[in-house]
mmCIF file with all atom_site columns, C-alpha atoms in Angstrom:
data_model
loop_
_atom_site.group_PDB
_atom_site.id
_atom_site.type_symbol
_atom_site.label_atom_id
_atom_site.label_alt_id
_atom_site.label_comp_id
_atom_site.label_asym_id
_atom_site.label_entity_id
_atom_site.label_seq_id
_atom_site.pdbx_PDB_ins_code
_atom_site.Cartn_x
_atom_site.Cartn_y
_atom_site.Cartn_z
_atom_site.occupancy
_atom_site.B_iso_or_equiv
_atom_site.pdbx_formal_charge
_atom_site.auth_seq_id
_atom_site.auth_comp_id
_atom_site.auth_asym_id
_atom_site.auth_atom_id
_atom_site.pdbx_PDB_model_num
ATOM 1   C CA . UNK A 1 1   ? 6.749   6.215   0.860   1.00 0.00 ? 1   UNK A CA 1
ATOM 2   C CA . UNK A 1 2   ? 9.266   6.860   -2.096  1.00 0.00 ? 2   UNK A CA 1
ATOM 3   C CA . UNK A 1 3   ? 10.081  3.220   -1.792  1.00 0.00 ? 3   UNK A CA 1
ATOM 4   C CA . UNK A 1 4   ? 6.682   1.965   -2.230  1.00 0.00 ? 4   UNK A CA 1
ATOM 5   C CA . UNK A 1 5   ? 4.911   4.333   -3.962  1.00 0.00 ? 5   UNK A CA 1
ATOM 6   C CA . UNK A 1 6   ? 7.019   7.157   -6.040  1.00 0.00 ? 6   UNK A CA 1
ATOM 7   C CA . UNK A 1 7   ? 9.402   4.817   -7.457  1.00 0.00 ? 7   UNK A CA 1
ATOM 8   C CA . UNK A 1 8   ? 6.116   4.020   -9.925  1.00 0.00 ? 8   UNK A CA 1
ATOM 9   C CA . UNK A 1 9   ? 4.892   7.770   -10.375 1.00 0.00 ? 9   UNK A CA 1
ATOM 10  C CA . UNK A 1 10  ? 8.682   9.780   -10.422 1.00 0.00 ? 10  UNK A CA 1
ATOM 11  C CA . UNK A 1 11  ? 9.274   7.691   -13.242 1.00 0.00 ? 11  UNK A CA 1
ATOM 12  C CA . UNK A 1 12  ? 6.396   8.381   -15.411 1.00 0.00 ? 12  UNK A CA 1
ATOM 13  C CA . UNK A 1 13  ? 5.729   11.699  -14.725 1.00 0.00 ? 13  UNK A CA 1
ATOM 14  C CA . UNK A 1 14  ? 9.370   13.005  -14.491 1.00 0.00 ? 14  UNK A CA 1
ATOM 15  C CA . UNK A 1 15  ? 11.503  10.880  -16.326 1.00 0.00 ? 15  UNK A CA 1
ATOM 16  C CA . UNK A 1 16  ? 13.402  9.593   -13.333 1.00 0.00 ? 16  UNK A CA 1
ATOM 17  C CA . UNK A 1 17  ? 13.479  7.747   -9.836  1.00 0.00 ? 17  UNK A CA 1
ATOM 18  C CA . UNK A 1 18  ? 12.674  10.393  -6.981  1.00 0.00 ? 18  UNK A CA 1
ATOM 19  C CA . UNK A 1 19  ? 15.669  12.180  -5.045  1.00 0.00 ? 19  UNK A CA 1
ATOM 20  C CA . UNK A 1 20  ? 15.812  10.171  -2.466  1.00 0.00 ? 20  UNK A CA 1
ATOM 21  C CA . UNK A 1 21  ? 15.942  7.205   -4.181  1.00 0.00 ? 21  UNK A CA 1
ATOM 22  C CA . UNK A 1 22  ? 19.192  8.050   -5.833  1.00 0.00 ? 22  UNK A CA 1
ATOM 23  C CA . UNK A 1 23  ? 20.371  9.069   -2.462  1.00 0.00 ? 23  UNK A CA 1
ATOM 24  C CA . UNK A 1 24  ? 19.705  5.878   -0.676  1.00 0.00 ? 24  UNK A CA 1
ATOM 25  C CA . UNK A 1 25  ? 20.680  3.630   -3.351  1.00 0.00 ? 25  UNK A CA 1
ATOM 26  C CA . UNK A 1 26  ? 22.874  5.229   -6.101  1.00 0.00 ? 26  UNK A CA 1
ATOM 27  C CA . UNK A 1 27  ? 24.329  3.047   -8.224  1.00 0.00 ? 27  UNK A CA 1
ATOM 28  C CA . UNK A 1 28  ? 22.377  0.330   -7.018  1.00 0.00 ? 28  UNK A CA 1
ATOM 29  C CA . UNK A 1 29  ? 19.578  1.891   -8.934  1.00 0.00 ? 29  UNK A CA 1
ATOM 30  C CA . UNK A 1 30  ? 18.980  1.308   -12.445 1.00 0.00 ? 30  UNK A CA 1
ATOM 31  C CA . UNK A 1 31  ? 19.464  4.058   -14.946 1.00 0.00 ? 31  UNK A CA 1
ATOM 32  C CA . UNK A 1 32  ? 16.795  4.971   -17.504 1.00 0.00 ? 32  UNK A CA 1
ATOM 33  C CA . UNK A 1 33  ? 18.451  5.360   -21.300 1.00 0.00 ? 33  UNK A CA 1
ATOM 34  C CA . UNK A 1 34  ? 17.815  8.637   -22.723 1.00 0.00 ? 34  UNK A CA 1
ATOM 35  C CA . UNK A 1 35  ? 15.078  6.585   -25.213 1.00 0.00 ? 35  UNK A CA 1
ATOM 36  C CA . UNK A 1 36  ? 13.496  5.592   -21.769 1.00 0.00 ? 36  UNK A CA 1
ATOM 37  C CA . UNK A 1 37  ? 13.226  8.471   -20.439 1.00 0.00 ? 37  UNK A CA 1
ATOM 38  C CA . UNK A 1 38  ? 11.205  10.416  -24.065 1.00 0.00 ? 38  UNK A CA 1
ATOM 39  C CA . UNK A 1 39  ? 8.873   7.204   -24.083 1.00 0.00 ? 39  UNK A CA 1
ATOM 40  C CA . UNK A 1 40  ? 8.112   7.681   -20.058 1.00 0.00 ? 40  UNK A CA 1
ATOM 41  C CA . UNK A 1 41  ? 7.241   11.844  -20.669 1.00 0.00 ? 41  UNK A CA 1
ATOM 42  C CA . UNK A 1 42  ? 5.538   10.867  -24.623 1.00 0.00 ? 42  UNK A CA 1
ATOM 43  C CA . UNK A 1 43  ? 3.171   8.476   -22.251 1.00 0.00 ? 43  UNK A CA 1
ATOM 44  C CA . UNK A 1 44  ? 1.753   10.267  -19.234 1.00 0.00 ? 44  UNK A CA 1
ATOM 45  C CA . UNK A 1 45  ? -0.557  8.403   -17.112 1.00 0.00 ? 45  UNK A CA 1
ATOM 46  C CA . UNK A 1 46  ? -3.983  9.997   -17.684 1.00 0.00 ? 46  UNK A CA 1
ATOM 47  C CA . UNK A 1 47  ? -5.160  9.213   -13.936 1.00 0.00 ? 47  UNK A CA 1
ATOM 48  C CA . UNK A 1 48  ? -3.613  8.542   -10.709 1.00 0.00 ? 48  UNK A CA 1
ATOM 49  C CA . UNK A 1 49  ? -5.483  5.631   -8.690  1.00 0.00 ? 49  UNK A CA 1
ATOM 50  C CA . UNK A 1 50  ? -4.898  4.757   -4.990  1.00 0.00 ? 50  UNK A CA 1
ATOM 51  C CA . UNK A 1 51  ? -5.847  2.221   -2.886  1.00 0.00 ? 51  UNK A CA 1
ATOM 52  C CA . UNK A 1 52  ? -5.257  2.988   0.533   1.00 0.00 ? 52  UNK A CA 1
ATOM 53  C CA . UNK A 1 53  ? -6.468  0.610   3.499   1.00 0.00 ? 53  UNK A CA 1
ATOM 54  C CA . UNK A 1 54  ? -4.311  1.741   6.699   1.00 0.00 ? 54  UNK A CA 1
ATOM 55  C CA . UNK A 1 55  ? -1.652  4.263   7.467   1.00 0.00 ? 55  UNK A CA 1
ATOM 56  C CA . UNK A 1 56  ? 1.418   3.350   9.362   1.00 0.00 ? 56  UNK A CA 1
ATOM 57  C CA . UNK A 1 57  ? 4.411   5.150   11.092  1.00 0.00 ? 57  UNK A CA 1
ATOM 58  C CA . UNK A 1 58  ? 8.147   4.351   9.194   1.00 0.00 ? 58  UNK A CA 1
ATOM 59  C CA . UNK A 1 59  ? 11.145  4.965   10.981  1.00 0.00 ? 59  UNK A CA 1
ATOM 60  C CA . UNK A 1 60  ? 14.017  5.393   8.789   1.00 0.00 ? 60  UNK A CA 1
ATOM 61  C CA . UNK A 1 61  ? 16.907  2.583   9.947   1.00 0.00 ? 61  UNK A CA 1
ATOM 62  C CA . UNK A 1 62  ? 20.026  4.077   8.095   1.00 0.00 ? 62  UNK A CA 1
ATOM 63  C CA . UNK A 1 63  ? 20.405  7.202   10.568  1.00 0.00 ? 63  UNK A CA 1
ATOM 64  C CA . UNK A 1 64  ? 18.794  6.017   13.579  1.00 0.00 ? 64  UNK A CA 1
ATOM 65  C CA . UNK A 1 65  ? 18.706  2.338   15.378  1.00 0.00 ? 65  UNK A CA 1
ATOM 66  C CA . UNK A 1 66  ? 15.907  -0.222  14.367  1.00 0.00 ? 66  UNK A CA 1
ATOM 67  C CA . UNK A 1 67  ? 15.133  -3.690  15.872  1.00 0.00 ? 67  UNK A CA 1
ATOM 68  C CA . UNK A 1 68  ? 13.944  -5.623  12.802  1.00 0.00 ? 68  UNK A CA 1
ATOM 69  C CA . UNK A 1 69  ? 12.182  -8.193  13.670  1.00 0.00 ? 69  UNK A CA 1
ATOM 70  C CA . UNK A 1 70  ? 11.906  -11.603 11.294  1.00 0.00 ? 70  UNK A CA 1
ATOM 71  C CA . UNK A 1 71  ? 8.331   -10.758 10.132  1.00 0.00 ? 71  UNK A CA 1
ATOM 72  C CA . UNK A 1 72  ? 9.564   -7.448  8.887   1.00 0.00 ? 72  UNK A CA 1
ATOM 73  C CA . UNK A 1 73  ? 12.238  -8.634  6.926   1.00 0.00 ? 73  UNK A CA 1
ATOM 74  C CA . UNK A 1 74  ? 10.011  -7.022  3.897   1.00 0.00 ? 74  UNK A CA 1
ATOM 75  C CA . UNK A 1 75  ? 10.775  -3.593  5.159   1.00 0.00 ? 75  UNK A CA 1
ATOM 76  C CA . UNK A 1 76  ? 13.956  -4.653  6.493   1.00 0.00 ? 76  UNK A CA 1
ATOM 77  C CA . UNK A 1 77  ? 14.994  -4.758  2.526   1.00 0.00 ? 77  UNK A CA 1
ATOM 78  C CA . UNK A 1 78  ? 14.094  -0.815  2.255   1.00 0.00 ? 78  UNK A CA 1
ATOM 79  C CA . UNK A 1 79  ? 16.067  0.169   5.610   1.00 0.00 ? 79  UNK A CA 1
ATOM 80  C CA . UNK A 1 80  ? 12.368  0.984   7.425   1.00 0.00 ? 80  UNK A CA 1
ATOM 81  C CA . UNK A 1 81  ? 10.867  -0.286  10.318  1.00 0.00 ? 81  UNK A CA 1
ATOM 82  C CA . UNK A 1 82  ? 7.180   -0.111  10.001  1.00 0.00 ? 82  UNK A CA 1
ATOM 83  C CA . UNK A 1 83  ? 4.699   -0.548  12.399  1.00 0.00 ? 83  UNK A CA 1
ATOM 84  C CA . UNK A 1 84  ? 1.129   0.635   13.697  1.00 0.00 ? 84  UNK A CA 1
ATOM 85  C CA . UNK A 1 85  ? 2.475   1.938   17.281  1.00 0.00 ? 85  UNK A CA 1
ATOM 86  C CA . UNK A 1 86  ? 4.528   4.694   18.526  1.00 0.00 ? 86  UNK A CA 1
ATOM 87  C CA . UNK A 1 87  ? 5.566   4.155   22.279  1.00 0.00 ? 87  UNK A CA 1
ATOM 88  C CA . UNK A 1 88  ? 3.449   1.626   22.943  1.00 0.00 ? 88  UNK A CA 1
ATOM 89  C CA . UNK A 1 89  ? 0.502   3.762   21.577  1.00 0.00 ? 89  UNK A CA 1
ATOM 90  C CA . UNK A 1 90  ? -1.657  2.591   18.540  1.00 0.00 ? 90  UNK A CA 1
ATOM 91  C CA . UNK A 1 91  ? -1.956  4.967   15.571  1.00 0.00 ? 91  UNK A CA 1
ATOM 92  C CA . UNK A 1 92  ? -5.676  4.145   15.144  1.00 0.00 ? 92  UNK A CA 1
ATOM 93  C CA . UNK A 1 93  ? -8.314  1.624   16.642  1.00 0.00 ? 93  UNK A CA 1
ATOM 94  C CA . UNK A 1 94  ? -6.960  -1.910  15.395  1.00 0.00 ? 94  UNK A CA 1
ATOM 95  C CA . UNK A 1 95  ? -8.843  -3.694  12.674  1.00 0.00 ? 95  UNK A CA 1
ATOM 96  C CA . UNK A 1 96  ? -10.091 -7.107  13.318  1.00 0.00 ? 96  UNK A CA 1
ATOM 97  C CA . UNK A 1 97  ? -8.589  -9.780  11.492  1.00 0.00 ? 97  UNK A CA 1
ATOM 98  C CA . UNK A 1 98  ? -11.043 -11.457 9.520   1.00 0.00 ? 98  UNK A CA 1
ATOM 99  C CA . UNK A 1 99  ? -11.145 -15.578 10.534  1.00 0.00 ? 99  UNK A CA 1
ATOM 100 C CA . UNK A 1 100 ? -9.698  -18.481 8.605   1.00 0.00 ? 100 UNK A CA 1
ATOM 101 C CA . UNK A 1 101 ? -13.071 -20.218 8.011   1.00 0.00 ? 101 UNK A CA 1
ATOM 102 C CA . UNK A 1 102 ? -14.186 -16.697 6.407   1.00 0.00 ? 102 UNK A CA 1
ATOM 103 C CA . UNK A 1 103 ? -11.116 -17.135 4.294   1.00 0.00 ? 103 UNK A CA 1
ATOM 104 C CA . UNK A 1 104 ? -11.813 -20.466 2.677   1.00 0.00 ? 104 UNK A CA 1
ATOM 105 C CA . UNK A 1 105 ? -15.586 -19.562 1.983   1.00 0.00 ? 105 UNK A CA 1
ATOM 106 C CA . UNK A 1 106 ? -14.388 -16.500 0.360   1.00 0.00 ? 106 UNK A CA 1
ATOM 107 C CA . UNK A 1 107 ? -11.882 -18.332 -1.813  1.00 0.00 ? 107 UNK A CA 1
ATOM 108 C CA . UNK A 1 108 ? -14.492 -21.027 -2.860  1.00 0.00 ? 108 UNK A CA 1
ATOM 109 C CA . UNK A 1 109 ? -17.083 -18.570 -3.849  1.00 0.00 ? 109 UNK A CA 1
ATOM 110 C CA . UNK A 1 110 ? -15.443 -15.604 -5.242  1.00 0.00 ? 110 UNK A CA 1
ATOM 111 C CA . UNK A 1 111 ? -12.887 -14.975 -8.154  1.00 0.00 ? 111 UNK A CA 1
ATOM 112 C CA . UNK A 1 112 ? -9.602  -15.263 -7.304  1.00 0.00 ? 112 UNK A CA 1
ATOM 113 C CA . UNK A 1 113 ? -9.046  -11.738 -8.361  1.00 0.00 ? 113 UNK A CA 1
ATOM 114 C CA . UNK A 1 114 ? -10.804 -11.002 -5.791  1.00 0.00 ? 114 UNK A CA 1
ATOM 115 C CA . UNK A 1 115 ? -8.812  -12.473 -2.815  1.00 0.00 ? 115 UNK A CA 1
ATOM 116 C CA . UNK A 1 116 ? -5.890  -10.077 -3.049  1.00 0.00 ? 116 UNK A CA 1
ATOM 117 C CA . UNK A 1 117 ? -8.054  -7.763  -2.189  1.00 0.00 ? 117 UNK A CA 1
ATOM 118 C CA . UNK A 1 118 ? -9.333  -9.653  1.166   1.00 0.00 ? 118 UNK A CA 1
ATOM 119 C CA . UNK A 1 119 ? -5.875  -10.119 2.009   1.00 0.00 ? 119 UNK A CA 1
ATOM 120 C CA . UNK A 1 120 ? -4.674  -6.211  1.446   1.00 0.00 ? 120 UNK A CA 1
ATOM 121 C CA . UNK A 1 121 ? -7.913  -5.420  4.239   1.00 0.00 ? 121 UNK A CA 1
ATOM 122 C CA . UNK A 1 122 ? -7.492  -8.120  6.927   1.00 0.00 ? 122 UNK A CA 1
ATOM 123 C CA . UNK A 1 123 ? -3.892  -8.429  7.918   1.00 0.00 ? 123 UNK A CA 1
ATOM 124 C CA . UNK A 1 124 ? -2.997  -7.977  11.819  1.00 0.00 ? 124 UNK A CA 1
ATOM 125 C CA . UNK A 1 125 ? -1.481  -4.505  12.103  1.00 0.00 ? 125 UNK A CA 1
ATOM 126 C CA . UNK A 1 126 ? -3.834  -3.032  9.783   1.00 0.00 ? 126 UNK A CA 1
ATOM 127 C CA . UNK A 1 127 ? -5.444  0.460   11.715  1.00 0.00 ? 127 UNK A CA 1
ATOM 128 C CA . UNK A 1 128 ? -8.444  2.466   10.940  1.00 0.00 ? 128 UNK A CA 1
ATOM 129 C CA . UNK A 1 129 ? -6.940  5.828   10.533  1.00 0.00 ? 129 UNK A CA 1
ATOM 130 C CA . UNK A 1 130 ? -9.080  8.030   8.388   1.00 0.00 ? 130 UNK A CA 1
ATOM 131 C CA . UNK A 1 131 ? -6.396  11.381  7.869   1.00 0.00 ? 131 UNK A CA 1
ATOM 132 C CA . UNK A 1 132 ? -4.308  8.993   6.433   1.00 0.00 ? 132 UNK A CA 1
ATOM 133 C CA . UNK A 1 133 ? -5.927  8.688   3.338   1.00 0.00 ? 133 UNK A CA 1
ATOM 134 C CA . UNK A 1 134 ? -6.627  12.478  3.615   1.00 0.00 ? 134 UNK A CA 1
ATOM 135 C CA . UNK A 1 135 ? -2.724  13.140  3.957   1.00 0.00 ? 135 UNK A CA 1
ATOM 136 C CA . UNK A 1 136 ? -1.767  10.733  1.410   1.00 0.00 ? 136 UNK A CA 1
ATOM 137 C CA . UNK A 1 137 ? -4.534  12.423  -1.182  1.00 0.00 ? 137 UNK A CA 1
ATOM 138 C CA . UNK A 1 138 ? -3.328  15.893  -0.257  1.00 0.00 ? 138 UNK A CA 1
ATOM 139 C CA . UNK A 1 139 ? 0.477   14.819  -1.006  1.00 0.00 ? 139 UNK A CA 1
ATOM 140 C CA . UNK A 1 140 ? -0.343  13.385  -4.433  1.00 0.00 ? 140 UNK A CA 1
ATOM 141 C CA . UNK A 1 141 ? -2.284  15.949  -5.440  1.00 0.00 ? 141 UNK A CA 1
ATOM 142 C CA . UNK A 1 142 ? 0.171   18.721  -4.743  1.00 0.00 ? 142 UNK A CA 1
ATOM 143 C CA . UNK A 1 143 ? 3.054   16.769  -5.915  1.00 0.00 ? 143 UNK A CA 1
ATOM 144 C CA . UNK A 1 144 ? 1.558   15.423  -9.848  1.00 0.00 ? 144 UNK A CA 1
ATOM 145 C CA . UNK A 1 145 ? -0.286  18.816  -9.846  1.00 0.00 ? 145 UNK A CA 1
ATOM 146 C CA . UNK A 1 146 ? -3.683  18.853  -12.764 1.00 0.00 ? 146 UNK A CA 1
ATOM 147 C CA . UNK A 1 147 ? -3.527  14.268  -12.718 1.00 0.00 ? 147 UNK A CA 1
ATOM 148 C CA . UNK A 1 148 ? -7.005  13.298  -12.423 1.00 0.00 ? 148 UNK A CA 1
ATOM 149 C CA . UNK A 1 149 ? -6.757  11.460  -8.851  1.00 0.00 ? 149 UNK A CA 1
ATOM 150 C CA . UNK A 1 150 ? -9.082  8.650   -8.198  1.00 0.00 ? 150 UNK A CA 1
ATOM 151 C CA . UNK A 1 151 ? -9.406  6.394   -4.950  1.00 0.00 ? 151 UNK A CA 1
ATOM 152 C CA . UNK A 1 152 ? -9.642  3.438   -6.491  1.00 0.00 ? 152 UNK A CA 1
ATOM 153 C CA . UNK A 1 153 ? -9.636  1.275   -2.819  1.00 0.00 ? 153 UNK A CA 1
ATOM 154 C CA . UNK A 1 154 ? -10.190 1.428   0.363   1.00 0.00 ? 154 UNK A CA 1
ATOM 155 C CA . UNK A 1 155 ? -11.434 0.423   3.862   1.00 0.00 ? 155 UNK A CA 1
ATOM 156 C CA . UNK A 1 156 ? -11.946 -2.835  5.747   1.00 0.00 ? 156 UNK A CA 1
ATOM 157 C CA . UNK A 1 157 ? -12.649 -5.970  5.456   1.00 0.00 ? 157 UNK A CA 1
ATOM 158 C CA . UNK A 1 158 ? -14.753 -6.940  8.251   1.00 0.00 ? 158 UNK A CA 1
ATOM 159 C CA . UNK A 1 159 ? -17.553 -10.177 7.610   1.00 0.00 ? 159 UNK A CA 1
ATOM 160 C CA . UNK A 1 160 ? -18.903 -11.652 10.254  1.00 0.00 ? 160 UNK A CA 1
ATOM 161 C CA . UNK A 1 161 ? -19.846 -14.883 10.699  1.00 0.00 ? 161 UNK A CA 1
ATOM 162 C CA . UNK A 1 162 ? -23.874 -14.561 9.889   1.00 0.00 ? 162 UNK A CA 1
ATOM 163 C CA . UNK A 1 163 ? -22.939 -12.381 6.782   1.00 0.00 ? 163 UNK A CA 1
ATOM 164 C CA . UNK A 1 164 ? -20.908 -14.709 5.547   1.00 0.00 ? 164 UNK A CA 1
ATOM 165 C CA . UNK A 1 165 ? -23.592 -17.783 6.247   1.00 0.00 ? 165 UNK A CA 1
ATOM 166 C CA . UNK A 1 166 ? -25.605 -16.162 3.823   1.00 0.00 ? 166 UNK A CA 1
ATOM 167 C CA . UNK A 1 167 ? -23.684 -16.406 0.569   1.00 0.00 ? 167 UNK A CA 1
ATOM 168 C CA . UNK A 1 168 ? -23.052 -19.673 1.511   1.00 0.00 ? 168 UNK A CA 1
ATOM 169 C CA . UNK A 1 169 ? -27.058 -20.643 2.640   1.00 0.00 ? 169 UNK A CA 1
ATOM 170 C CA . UNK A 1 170 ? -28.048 -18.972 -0.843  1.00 0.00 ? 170 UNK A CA 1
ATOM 171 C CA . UNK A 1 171 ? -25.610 -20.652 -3.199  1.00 0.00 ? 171 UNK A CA 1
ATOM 172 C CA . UNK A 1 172 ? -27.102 -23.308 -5.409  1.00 0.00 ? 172 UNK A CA 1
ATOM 173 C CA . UNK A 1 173 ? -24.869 -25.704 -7.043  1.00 0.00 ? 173 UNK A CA 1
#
């Protein structure tokens, strides 16, 4: 999570990269000037927005074995393995991955600003786990204590085919 998340928010609301960041990477990491650091605590962030579609179980590769695979070369790069299942057991029911055909209509008919968006919801792996977001709202909260905390995302992407016949059956060119 530091990785991903609090290397944005450490930053700008304390002037430097989390703890564990400095552990894992030292001087790897870049250092913030002393100038850097008054800007980043002159300009707090006035809100804190998340977009949260799935939770996932990390297993920390440094201390203990991992077998990355070459899909997860992404984590690989942060020394995680991540992953929706735990022995063989999923962390929530599985959400279905929304089909190619779906893809292309959205893509013709929609911004583009919009499709990052379809792709964060319908990836394989992704899991409906609703204490996730509860967990991950809870964390913030008690860690950037009296920050205005919005959800800005979530959920699942999820059209089926009749749904999407209908934007396309309405459309007038």
């Amino acid at each position: 999570m530091f990785i991903f998340f609090f290397r944005f928010l450490e930053p700008i609301f304390f002037g430097d990269y989390p703890r564990e960041m400095h552990k894992l990477l030292s001087s790897n990491l870049p250092k913030f000037t002393s100038e850097e650091k008054s800007l980043l605590q002159k300009n707090k962030a006035d809100f804190i927005g998340i977009n949260h579609y799935t939770t996932i179980y990390v297993k920390d590769c440094i201390s203990s074995p991992c077998d990355l695979k070459a899909y997860e070369a992404y984590e690989a790069n942060a020394l995680v393995l991540a992953t929706g299942e735990r022995d063989g057991v999923a962390i929530g029911r599985p959400v279905r991955t929304a089909s190619i055909s779906v893809a292309i209509l959205y893509i013709l008919f929609f911004s583009l600003s919009h499709m990052f968006v379809w792709l964060q919801t319908a990836f394989d792996g992704y899991y409906d786990v609703p204490e996730g977001m509860e967990q991950i709202v809870k964390y913030v909260n008690q860690r950037y204590k009296n920050t205005p905390l919005y959800v800005t995302e979530n959920g699942e992407w999820q059209w089926t085919h009749e749904f999407a016949m209908h934007y396309v059956n309405s459309l007038k060119i």
